[in-house]
Coordinates of C-alpha atoms and ligand atoms in Angstrom, one line a residue:
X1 CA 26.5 36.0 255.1
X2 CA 30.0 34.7 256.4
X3 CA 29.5 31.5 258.4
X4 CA 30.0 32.6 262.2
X5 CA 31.2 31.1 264.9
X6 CA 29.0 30.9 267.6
X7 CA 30.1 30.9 271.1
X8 CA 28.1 29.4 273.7
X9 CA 28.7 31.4 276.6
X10 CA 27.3 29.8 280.6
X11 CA 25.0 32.5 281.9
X12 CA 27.1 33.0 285.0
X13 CA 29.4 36.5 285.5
X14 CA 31.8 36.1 283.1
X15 CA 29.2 34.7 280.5
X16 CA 27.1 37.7 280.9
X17 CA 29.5 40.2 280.7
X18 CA 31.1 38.8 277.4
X19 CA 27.0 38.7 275.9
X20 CA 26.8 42.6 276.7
X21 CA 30.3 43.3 275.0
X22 CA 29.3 41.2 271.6
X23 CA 25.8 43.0 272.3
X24 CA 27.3 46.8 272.9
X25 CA 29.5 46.1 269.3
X26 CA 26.9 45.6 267.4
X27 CA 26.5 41.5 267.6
X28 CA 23.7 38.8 267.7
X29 CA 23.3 37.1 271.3
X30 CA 20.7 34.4 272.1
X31 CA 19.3 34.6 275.4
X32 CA 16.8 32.9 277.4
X33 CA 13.4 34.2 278.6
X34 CA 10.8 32.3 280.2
X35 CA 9.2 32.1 277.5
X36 CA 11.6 31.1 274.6
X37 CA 15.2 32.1 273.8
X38 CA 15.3 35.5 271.8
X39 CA 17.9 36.3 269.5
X40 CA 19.2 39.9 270.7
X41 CA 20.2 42.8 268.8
X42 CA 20.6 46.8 270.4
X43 CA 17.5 47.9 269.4
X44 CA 19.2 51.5 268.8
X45 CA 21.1 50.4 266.1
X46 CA 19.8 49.6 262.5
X47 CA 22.8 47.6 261.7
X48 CA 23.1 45.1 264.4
X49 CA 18.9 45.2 263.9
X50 CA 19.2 43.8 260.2
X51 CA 21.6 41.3 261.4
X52 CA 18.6 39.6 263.2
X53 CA 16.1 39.6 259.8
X54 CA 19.0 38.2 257.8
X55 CA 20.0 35.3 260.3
X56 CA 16.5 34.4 261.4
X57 CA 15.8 34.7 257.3
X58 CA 12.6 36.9 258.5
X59 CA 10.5 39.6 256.2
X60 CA 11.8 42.9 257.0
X61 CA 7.7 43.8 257.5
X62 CA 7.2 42.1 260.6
X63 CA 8.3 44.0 263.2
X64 CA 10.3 42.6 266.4
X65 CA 9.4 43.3 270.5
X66 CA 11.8 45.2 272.3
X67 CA 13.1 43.9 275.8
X68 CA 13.4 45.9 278.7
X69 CA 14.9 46.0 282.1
X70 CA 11.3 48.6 283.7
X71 CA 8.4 49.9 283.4
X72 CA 10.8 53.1 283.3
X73 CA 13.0 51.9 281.1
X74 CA 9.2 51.3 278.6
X75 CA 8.6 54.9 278.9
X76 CA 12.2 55.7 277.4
X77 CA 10.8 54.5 274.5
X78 CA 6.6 54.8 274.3
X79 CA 3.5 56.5 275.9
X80 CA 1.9 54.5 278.5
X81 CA -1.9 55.3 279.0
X82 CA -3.6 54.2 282.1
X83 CA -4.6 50.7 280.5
X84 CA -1.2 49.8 279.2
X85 CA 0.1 51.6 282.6
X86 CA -2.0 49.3 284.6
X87 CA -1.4 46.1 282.6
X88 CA 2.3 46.5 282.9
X89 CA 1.6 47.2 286.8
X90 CA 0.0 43.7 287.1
X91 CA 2.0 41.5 285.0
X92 CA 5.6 42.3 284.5
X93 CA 8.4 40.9 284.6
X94 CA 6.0 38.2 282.7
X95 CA 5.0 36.7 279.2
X96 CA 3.1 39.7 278.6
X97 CA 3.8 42.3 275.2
X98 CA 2.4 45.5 275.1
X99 CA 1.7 47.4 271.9
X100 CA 2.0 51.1 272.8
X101 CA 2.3 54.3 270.9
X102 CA 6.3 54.9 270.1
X103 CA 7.5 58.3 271.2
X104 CA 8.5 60.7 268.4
X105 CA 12.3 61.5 269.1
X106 CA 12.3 57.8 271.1
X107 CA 16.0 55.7 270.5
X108 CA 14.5 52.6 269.3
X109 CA 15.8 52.0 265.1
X110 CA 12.9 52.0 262.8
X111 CA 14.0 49.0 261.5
X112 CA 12.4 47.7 264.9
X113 CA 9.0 48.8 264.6
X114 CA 9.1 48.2 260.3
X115 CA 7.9 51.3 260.4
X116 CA 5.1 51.7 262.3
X117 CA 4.3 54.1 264.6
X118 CA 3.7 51.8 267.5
X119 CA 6.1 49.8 269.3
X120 CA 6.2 46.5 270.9
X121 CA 7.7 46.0 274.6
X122 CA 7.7 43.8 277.0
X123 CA 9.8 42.9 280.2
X124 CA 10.8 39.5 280.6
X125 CA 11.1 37.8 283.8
X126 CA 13.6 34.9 283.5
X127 CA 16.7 35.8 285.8
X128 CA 19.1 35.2 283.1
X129 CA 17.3 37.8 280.4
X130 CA 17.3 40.6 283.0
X131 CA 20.6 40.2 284.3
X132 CA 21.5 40.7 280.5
X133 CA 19.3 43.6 280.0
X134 CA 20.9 45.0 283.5
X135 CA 24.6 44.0 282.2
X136 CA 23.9 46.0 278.5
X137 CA 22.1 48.4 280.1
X138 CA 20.0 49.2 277.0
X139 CA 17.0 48.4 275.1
X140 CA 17.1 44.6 273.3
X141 CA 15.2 43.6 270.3
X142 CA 14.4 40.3 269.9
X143 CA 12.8 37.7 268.3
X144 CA 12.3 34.0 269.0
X145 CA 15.5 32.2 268.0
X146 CA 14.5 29.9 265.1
X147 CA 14.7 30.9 261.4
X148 CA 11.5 32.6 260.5
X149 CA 8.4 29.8 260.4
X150 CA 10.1 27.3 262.2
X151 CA 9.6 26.0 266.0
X152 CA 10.4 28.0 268.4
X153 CA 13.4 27.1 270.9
X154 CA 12.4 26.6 274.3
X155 CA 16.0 24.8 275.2
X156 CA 19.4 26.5 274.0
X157 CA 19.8 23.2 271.6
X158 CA 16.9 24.0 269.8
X159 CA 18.6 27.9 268.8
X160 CA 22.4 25.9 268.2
X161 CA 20.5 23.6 265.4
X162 CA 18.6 26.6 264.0
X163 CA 21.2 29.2 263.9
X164 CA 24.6 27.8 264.4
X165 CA 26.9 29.9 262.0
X166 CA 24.3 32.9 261.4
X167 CA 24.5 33.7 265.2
X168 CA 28.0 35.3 267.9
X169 CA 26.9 34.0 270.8
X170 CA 24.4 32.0 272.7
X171 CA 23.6 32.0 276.4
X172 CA 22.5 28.8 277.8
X173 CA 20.2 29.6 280.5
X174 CA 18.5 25.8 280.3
X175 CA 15.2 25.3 279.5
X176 CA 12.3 27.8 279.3
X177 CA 9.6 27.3 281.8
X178 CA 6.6 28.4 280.2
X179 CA 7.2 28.0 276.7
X180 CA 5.4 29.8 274.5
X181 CA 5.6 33.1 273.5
X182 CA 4.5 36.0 275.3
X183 CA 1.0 37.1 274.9
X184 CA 0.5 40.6 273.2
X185 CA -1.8 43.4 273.8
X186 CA -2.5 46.8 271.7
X187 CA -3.0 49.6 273.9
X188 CA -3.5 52.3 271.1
X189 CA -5.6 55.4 271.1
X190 CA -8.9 55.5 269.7
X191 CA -8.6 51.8 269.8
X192 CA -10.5 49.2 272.1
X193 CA -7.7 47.5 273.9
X194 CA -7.1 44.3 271.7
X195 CA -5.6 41.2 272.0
X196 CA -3.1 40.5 269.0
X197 CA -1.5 37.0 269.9
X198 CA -2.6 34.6 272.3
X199 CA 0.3 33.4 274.5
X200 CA 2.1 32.7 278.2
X201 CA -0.4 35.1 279.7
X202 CA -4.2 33.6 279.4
X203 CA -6.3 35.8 278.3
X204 CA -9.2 35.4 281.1
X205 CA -6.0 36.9 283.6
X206 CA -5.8 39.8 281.6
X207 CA -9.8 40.5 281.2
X208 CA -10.2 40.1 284.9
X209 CA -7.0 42.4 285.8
X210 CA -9.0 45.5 283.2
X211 CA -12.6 44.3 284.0
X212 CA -13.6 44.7 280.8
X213 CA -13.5 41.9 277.5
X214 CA -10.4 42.1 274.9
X215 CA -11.1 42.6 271.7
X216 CA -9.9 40.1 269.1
X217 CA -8.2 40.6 266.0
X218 CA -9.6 38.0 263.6
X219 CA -5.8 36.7 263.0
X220 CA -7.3 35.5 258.8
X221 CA -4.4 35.1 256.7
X222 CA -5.7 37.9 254.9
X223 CA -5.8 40.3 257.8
X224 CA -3.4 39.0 260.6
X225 CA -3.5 40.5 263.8
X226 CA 0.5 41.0 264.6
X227 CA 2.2 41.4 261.3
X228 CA 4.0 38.3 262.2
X229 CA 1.3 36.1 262.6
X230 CA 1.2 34.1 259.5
X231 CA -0.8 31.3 258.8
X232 CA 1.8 28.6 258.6
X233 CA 4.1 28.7 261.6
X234 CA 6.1 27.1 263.7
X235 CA 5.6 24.3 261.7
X236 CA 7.9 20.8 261.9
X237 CA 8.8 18.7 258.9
X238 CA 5.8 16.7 258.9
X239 CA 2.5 17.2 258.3
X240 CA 0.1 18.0 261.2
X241 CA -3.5 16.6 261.8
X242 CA -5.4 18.2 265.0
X243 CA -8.0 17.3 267.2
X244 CA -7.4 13.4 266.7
X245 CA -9.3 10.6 269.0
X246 CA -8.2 7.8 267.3
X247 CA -5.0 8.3 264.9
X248 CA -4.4 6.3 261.6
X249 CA -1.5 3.7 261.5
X250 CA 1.0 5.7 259.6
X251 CA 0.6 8.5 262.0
X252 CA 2.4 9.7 265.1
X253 CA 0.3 10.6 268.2
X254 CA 1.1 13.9 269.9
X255 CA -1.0 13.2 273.0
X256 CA -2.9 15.1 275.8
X257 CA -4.6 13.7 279.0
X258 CA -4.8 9.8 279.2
X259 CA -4.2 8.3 275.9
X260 CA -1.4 6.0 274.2
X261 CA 0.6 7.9 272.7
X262 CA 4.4 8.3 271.4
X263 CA 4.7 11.4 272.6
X264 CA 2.3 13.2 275.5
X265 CA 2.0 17.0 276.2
X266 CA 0.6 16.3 279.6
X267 CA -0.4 12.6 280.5
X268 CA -2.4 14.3 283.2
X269 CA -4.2 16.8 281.3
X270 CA -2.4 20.1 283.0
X271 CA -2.4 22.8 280.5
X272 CA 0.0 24.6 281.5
X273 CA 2.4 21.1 281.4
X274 CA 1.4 20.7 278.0
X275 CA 2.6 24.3 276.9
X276 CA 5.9 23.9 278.3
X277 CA 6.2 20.5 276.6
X278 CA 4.9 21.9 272.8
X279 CA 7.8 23.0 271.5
X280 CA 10.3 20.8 272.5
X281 CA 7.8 17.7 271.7
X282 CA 7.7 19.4 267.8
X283 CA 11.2 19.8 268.0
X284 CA 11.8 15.8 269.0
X285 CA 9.6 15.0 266.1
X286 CA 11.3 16.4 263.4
X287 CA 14.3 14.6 265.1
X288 CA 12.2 11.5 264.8
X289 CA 12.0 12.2 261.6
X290 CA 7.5 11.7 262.0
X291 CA 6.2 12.5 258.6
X292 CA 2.4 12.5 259.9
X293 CA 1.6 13.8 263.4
X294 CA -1.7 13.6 264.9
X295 CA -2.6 15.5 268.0
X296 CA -4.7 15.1 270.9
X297 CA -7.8 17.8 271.7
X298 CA -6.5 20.3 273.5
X299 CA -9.5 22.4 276.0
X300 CA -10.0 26.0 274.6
X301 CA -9.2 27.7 277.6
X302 CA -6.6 29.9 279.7
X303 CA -3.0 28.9 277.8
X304 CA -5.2 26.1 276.1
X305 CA -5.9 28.7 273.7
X306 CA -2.4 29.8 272.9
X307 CA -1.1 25.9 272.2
X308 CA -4.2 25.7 269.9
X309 CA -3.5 29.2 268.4
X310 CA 0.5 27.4 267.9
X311 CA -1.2 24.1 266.7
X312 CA -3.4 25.3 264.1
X313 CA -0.5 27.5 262.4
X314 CA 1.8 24.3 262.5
X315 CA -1.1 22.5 260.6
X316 CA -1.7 25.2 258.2
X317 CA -1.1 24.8 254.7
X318 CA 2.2 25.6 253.7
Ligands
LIG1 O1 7.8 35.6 274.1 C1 8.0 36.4 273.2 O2 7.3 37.3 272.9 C2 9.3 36.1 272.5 C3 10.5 36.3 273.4 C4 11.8 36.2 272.8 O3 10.3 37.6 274.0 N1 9.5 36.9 271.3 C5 8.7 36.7 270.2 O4 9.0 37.5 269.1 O5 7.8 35.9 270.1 P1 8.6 37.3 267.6 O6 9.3 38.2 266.8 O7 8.7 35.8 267.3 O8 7.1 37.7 267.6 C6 6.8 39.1 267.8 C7 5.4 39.4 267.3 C8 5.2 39.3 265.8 O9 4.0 38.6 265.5 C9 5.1 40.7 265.4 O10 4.4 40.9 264.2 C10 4.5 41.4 266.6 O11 5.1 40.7 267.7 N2 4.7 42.8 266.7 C11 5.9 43.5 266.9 N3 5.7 44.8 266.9 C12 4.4 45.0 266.6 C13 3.6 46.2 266.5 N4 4.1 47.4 266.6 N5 2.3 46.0 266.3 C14 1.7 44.8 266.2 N6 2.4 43.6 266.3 C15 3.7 43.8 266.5
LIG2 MG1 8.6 33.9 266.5

């Protein structure tokens, strides 16, 4: 690919405007969410679609989520049933994915969905992301914006130093507030409503808005439960040891609740502090240049589980 040069637009009027135009000609914009930055393409066209596998360097199996400006704007595209209906309902504009039947005749490029027959959709709720989606007026798909198996950005630095010259334009909208990915959900006929990656969205707020228990993919290497979700992940240069209480000299501390430690996720134990600090803390340790990183236990519950989903695939084997 021919090095680009990336322009890295303010999200104000002007900014906006110029994204939509790069978008509407078939370009690669990098937007934020509150979740992390996405790297747009128009999800209607194939070409501007490939773009995004061959800058993020990702396998053209693992399908991307398409960002939308409605509920209506979802059912453009895919069948709601009552579940995925009522799920949307109660938690967009939010770090929430839905995996819903695509329609037949439906816009969205099979290069999207790698072919399946289900699509993945979600309607983000950073103020910057949907005055883009209102600006291109269309449907977006997008990825994080890091090369495939990397960290994911959570600050518009952290796309500049992963994409710079694979990318047109980046929209800095500052840093993202919850900072990890969305959480995503399989409503699918004939299939018990399934939770496919743990994320922004805790699970136990999901079970109590359905009243019934997810089910959980198993997420082995072997059978992963969103194509995407490979076993090593969002992994930093060095190498990663978790669950540490008392870390060996030649490691780095990654720390949680009230221990020494170079870096801390949350010195005061708040969950959701830690997972807005997760990425950027990775991010500042491969800047470090930490060869061996130890991390603090992390508690298994609400987003808890979605930093220790993150964790364990950044101390997989590579
Ligand atoms: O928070 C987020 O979800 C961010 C922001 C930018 O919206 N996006 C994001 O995209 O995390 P990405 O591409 O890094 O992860 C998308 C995940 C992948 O694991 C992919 O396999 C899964 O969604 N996925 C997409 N379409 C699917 C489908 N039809 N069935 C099952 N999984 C699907
Ligand atoms: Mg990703």
């Amino acid at each position: 690919m021919n090095p680009k040069v990336m322009d890295i637009l303010p999200a104000d009027a002007d900014g906006l405007a110029q994204a939509a135009q790069i978008l509407g000609t078939g370009g690669l914009v990098a937007f934020p969410t509150e979740t992390v930055y996405g790297l747009g393409a128009d999800a209607r066209d194939g070409g501007a679609v490939a773009r995004i596998y061959e800058a993020k360097g990702r396998p053209s199996f693992n399908p991307l989520i398409v960002h939308v400006a409605d509920l209506a704007a979802a059912r453009g595209l895919a069948a709601f049933d009552d579940t995925a209906t009522r799920l949307a309902n109660a938690f967009w504009p939010g770090p929430l994915t839905l995996v819903v039947p695509l329609l037949g005749a439906g816009p969205v490029s099979p290069l999207v969905t790698a072919g399946l027959s289900s699509v993945a959709i979600r309607v983000p709720a950073h103020p910057v992301a949907r005055a883009l989606l209102e600006a291109f007026d269309g449907p977006l798909a997008a990825p994080s914006a890091n090369p495939s198996g990397k960290i994911s950005p959570t600050q518009a630095a952290h796309v500049a130093g992963g994409l710079e010259g694979r990318i047109d334009a980046l929209l800095d909208g500052g840093a993202c507030d919850v900072g990890l990915e969305s959480s995503i959900v399989a409503c699918l006929p004939d299939q018990p409503v399934a939770m496919l990656r743990e994320g922004g969205l805790p699970r136990e707020a999901i079970e109590a808005c359905l009243g019934q228990s997810l089910h959980i993919s198993d997420g082995t290497p072997d059978a992963p439960n969103a194509p995407g979700q490979l076993m090593s992940h969002y992994a930093p240069e060095g190498q990663v040891r978790l669950n540490v209480t008392t870390p060996q000299d030649d490691e780095v501390l990654l720390g949680f609740g009230a221990v020494e430690a170079t870096l801390n996720l949350s010195p005061s134990g708040d969950l959701t502090e830690a997972a807005a600090a997760l990425f950027g803390h990775l991010h500042r340790l491969d800047a470090m240049g930490a060869r061996r990183i130890a991390v603090s236990p992390i508690p298994e519950k609400g987003i808890g589980r979605a930093i220790n989903d993150r964790l364990r695939r950044a101390a997989a084997p590579r």
